[in-house]
mmCIF file of N, CA and C in Angstrom:
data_model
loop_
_atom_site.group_PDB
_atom_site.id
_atom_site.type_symbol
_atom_site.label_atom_id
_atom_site.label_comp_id
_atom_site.label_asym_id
_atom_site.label_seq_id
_atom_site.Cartn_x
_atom_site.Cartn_y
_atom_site.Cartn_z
ATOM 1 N N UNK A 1 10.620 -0.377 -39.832
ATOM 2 C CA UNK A 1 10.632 -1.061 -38.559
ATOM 3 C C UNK A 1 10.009 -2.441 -38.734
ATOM 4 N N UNK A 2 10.461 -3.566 -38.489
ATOM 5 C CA UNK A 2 9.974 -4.743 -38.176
ATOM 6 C C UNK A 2 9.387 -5.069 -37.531
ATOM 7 N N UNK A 3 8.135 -5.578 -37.153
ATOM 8 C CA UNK A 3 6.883 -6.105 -36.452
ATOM 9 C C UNK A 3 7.667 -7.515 -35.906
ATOM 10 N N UNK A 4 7.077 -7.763 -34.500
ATOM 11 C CA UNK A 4 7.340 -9.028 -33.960
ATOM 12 C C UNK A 4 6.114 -10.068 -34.416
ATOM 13 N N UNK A 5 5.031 -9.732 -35.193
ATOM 14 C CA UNK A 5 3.979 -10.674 -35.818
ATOM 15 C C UNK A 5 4.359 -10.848 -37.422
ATOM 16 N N UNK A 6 5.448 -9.943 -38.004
ATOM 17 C CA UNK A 6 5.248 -10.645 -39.458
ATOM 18 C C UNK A 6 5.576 -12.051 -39.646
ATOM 19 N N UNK A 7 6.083 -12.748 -39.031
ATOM 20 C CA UNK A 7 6.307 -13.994 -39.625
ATOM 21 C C UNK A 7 5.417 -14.783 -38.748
ATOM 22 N N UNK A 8 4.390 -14.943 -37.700
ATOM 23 C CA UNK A 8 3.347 -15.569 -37.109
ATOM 24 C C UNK A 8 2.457 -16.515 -38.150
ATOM 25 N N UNK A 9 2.428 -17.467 -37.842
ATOM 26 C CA UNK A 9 1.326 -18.232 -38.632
ATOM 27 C C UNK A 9 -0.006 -18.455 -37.551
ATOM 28 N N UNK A 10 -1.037 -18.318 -38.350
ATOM 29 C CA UNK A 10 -1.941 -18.634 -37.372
ATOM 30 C C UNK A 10 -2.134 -19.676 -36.687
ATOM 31 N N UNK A 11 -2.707 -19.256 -34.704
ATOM 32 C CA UNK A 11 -3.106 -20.243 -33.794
ATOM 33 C C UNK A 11 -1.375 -20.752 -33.681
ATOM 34 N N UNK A 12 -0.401 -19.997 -33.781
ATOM 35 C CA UNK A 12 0.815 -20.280 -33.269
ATOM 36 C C UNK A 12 1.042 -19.768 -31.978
ATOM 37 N N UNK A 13 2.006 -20.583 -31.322
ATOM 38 C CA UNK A 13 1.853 -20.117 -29.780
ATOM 39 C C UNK A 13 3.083 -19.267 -29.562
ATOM 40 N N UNK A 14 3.089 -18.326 -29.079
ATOM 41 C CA UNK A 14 4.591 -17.138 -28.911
ATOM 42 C C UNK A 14 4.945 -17.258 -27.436
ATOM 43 N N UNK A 15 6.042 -16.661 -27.139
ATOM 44 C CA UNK A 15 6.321 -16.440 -25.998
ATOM 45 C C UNK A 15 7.427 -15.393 -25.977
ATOM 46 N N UNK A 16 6.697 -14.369 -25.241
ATOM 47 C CA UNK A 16 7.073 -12.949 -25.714
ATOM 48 C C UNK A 16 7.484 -12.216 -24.110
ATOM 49 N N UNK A 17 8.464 -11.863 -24.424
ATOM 50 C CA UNK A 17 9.420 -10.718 -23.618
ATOM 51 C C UNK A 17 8.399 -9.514 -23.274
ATOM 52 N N UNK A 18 8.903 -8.921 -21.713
ATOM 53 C CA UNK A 18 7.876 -7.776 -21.097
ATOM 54 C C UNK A 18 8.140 -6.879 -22.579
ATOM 55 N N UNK A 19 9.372 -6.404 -23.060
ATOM 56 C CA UNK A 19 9.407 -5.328 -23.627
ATOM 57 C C UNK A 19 8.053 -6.129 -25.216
ATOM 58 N N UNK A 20 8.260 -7.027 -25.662
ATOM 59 C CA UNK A 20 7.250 -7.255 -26.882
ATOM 60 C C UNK A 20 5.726 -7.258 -26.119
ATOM 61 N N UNK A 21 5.276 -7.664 -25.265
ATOM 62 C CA UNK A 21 3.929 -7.756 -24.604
ATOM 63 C C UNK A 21 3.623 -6.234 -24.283
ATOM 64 N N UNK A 22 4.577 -5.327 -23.943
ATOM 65 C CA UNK A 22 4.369 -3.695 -23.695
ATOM 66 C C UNK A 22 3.803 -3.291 -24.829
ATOM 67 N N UNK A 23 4.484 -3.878 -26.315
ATOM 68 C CA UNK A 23 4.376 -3.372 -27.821
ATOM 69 C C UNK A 23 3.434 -3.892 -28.125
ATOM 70 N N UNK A 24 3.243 -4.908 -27.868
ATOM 71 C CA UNK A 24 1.639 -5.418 -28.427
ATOM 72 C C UNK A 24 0.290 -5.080 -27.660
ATOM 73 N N UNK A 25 0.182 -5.053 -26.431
ATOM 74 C CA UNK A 25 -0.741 -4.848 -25.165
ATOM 75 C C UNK A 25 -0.916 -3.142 -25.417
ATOM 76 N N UNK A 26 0.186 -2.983 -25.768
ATOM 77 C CA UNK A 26 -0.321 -1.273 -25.329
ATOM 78 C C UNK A 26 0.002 -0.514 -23.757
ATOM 79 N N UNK A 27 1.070 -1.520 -23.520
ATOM 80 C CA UNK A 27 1.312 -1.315 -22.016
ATOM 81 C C UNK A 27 0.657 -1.498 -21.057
ATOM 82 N N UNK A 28 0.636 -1.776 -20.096
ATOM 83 C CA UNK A 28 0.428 -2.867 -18.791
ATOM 84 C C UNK A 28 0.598 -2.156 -17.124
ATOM 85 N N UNK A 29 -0.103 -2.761 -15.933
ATOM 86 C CA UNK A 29 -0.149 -1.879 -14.974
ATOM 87 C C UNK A 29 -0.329 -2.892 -14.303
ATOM 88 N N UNK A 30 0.542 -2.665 -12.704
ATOM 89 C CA UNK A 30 0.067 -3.934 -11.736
ATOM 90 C C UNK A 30 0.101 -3.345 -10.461
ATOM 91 N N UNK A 31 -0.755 -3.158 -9.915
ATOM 92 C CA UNK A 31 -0.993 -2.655 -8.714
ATOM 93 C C UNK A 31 -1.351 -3.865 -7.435
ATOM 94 N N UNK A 32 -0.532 -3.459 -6.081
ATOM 95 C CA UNK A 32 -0.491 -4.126 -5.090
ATOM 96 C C UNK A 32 -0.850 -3.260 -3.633
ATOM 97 N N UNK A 33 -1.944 -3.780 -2.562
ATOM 98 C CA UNK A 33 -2.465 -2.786 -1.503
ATOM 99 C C UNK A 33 -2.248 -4.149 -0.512
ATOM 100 N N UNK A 34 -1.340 -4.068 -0.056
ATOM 101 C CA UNK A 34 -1.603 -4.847 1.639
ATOM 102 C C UNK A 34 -1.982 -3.834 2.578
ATOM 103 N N UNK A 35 -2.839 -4.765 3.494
ATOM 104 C CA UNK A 35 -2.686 -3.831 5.336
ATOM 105 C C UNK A 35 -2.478 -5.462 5.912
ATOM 106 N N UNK A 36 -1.980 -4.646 7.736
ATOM 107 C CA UNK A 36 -1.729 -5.936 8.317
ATOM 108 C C UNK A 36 -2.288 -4.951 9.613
ATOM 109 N N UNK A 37 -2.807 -5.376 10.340
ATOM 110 C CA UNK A 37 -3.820 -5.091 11.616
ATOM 111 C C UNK A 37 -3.821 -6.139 12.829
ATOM 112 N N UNK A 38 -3.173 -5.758 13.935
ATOM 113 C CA UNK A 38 -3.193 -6.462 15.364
ATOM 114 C C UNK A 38 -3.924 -5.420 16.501
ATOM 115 N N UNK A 39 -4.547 -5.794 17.036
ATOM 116 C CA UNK A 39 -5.874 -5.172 17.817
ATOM 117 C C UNK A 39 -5.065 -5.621 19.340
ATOM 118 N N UNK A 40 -4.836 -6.602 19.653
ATOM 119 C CA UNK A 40 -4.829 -6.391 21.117
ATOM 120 C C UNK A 40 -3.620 -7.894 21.215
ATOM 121 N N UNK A 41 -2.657 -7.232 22.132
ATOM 122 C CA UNK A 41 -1.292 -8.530 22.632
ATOM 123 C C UNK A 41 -1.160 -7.903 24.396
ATOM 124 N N UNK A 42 -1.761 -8.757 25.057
ATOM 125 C CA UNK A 42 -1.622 -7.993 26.573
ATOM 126 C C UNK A 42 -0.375 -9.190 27.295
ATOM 127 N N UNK A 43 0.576 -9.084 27.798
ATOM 128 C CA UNK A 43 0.734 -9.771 28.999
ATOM 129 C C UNK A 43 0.549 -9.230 30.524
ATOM 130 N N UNK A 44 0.753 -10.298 30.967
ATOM 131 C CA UNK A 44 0.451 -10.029 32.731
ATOM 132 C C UNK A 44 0.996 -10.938 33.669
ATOM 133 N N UNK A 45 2.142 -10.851 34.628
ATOM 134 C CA UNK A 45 2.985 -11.951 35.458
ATOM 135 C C UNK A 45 2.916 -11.635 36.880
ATOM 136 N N UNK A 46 3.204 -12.116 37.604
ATOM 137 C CA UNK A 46 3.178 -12.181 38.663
ATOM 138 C C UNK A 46 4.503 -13.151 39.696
ATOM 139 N N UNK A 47 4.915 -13.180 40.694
ATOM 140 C CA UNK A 47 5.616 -14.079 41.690
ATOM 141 C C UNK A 47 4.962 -13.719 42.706
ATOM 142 N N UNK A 48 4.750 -15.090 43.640
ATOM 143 C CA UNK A 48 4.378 -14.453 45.196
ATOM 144 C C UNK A 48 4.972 -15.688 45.673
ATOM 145 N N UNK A 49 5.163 -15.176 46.898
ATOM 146 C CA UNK A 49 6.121 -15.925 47.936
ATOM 147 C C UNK A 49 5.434 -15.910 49.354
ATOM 148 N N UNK A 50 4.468 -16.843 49.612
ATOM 149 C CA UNK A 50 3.673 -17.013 50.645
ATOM 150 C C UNK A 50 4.308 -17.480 51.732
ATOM 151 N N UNK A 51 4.024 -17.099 52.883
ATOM 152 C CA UNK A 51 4.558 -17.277 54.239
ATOM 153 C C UNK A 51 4.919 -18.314 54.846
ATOM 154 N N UNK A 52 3.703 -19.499 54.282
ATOM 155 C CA UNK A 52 4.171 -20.813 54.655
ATOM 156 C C UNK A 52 5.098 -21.667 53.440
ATOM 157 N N UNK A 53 5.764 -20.834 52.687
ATOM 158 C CA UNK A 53 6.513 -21.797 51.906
ATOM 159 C C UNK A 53 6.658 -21.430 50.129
ATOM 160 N N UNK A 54 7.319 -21.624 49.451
ATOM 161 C CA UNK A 54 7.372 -22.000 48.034
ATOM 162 C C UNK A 54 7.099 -20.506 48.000
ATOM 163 N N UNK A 55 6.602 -20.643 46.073
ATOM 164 C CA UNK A 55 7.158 -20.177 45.194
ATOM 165 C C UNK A 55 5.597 -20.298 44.385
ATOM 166 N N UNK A 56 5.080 -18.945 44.281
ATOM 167 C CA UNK A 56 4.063 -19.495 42.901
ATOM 168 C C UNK A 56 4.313 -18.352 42.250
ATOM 169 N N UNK A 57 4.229 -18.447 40.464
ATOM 170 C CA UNK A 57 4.800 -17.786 39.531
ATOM 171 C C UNK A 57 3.339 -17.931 38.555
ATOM 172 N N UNK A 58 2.719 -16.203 37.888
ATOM 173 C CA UNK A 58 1.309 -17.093 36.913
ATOM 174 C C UNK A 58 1.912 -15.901 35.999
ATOM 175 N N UNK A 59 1.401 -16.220 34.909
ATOM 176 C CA UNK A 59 1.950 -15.479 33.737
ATOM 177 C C UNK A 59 0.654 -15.773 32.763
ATOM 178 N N UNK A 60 0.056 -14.549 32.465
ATOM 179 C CA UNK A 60 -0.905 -14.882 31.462
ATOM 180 C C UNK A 60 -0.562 -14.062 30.081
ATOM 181 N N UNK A 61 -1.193 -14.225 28.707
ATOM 182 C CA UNK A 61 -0.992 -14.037 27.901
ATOM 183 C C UNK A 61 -2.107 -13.726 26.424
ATOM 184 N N UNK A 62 -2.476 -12.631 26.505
ATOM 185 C CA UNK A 62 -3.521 -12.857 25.590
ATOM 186 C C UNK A 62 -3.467 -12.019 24.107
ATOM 187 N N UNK A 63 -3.769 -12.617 22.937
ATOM 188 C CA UNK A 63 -3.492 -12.076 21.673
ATOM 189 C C UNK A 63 -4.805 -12.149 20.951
ATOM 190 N N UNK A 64 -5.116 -11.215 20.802
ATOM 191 C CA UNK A 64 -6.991 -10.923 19.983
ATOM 192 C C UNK A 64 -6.530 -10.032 18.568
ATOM 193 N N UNK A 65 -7.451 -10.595 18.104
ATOM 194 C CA UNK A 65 -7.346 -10.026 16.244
ATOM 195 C C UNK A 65 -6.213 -9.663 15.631
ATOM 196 N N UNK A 66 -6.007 -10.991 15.042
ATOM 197 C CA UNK A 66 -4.972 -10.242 13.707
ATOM 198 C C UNK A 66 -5.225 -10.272 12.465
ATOM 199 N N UNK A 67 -5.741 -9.072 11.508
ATOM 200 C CA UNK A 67 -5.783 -9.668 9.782
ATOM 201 C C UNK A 67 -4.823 -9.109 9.088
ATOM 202 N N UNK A 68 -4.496 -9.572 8.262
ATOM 203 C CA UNK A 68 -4.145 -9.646 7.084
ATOM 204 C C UNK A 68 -4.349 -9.600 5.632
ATOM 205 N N UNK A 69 -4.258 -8.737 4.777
ATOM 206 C CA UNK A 69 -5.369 -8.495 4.106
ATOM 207 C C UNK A 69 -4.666 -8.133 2.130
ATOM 208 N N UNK A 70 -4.048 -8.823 1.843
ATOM 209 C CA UNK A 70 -3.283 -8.519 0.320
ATOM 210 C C UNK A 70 -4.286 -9.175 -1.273
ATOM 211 N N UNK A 71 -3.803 -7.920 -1.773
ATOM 212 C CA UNK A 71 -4.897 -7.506 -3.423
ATOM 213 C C UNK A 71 -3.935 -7.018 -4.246
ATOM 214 N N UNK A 72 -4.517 -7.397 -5.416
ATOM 215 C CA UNK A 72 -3.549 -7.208 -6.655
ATOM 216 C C UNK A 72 -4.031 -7.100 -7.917
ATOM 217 N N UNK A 73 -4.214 -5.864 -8.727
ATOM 218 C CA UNK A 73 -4.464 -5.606 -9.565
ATOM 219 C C UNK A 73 -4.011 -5.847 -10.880
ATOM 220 N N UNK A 74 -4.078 -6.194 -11.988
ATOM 221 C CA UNK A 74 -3.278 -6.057 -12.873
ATOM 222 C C UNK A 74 -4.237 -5.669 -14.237
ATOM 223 N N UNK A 75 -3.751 -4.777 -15.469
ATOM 224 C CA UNK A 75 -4.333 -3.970 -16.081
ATOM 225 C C UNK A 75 -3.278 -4.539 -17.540
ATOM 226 N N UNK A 76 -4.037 -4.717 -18.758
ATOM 227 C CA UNK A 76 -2.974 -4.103 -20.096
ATOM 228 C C UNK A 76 -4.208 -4.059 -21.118
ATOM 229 N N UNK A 77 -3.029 -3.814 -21.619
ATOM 230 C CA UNK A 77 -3.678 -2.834 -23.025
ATOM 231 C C UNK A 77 -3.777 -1.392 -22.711
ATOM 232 N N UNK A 78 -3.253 -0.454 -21.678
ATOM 233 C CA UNK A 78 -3.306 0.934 -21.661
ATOM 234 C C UNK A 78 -2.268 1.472 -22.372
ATOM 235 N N UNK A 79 -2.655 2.727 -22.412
ATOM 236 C CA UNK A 79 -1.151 3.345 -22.969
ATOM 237 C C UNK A 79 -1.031 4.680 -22.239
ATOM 238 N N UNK A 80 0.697 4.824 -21.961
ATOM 239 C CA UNK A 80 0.930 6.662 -21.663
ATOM 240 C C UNK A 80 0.313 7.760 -22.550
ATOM 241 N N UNK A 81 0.394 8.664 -21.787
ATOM 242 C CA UNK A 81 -0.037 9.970 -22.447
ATOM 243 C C UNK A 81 0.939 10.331 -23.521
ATOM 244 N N UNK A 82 2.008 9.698 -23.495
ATOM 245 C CA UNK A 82 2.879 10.129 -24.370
ATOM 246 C C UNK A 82 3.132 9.217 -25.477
ATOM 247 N N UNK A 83 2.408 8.313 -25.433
ATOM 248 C CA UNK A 83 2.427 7.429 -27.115
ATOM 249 C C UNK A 83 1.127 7.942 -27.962
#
């Protein structure tokens, strides 16, 4: 079997394919955890039509806490149970 380092000279720079970085690293792991969290979106409207005239219209609107929250792991050099 041929090695992807026999012909490397030293402090040479490579640029190596997932499958050669799996072979050399020992295999690799990347883990990702979002949450997304909204606490409170209220509306509230109204029309009234008063006796002496017109038209009043109120519309309120309120939006409290939103986070957002994304992490990302990444791991190499492990290997399966089966190498």
């Amino acid at each position: 079997m041929t090695t992807i380092m026999e012909n490397v000279q030293p402090n040479e720079m490579l640029e190596l394919s997932n499958q050669e970085l799996d072979y050399i690293a020992g295999g690799a792991t990347s883990d990702v955890f979002g949450t997304n969290a909204n606490a409170i979106d209220a509306q509230f409207g109204f029309v009234e039509i008063p006796k002496e005239g017109g038209i009043k219209s109120v519309t309120f609107q309120v939006s409290v806490f939103s986070e957002q929250d994304l992490r990302e792991f990444k791991e190499a050099g492990i290997s399966s149970p089966e190498a």
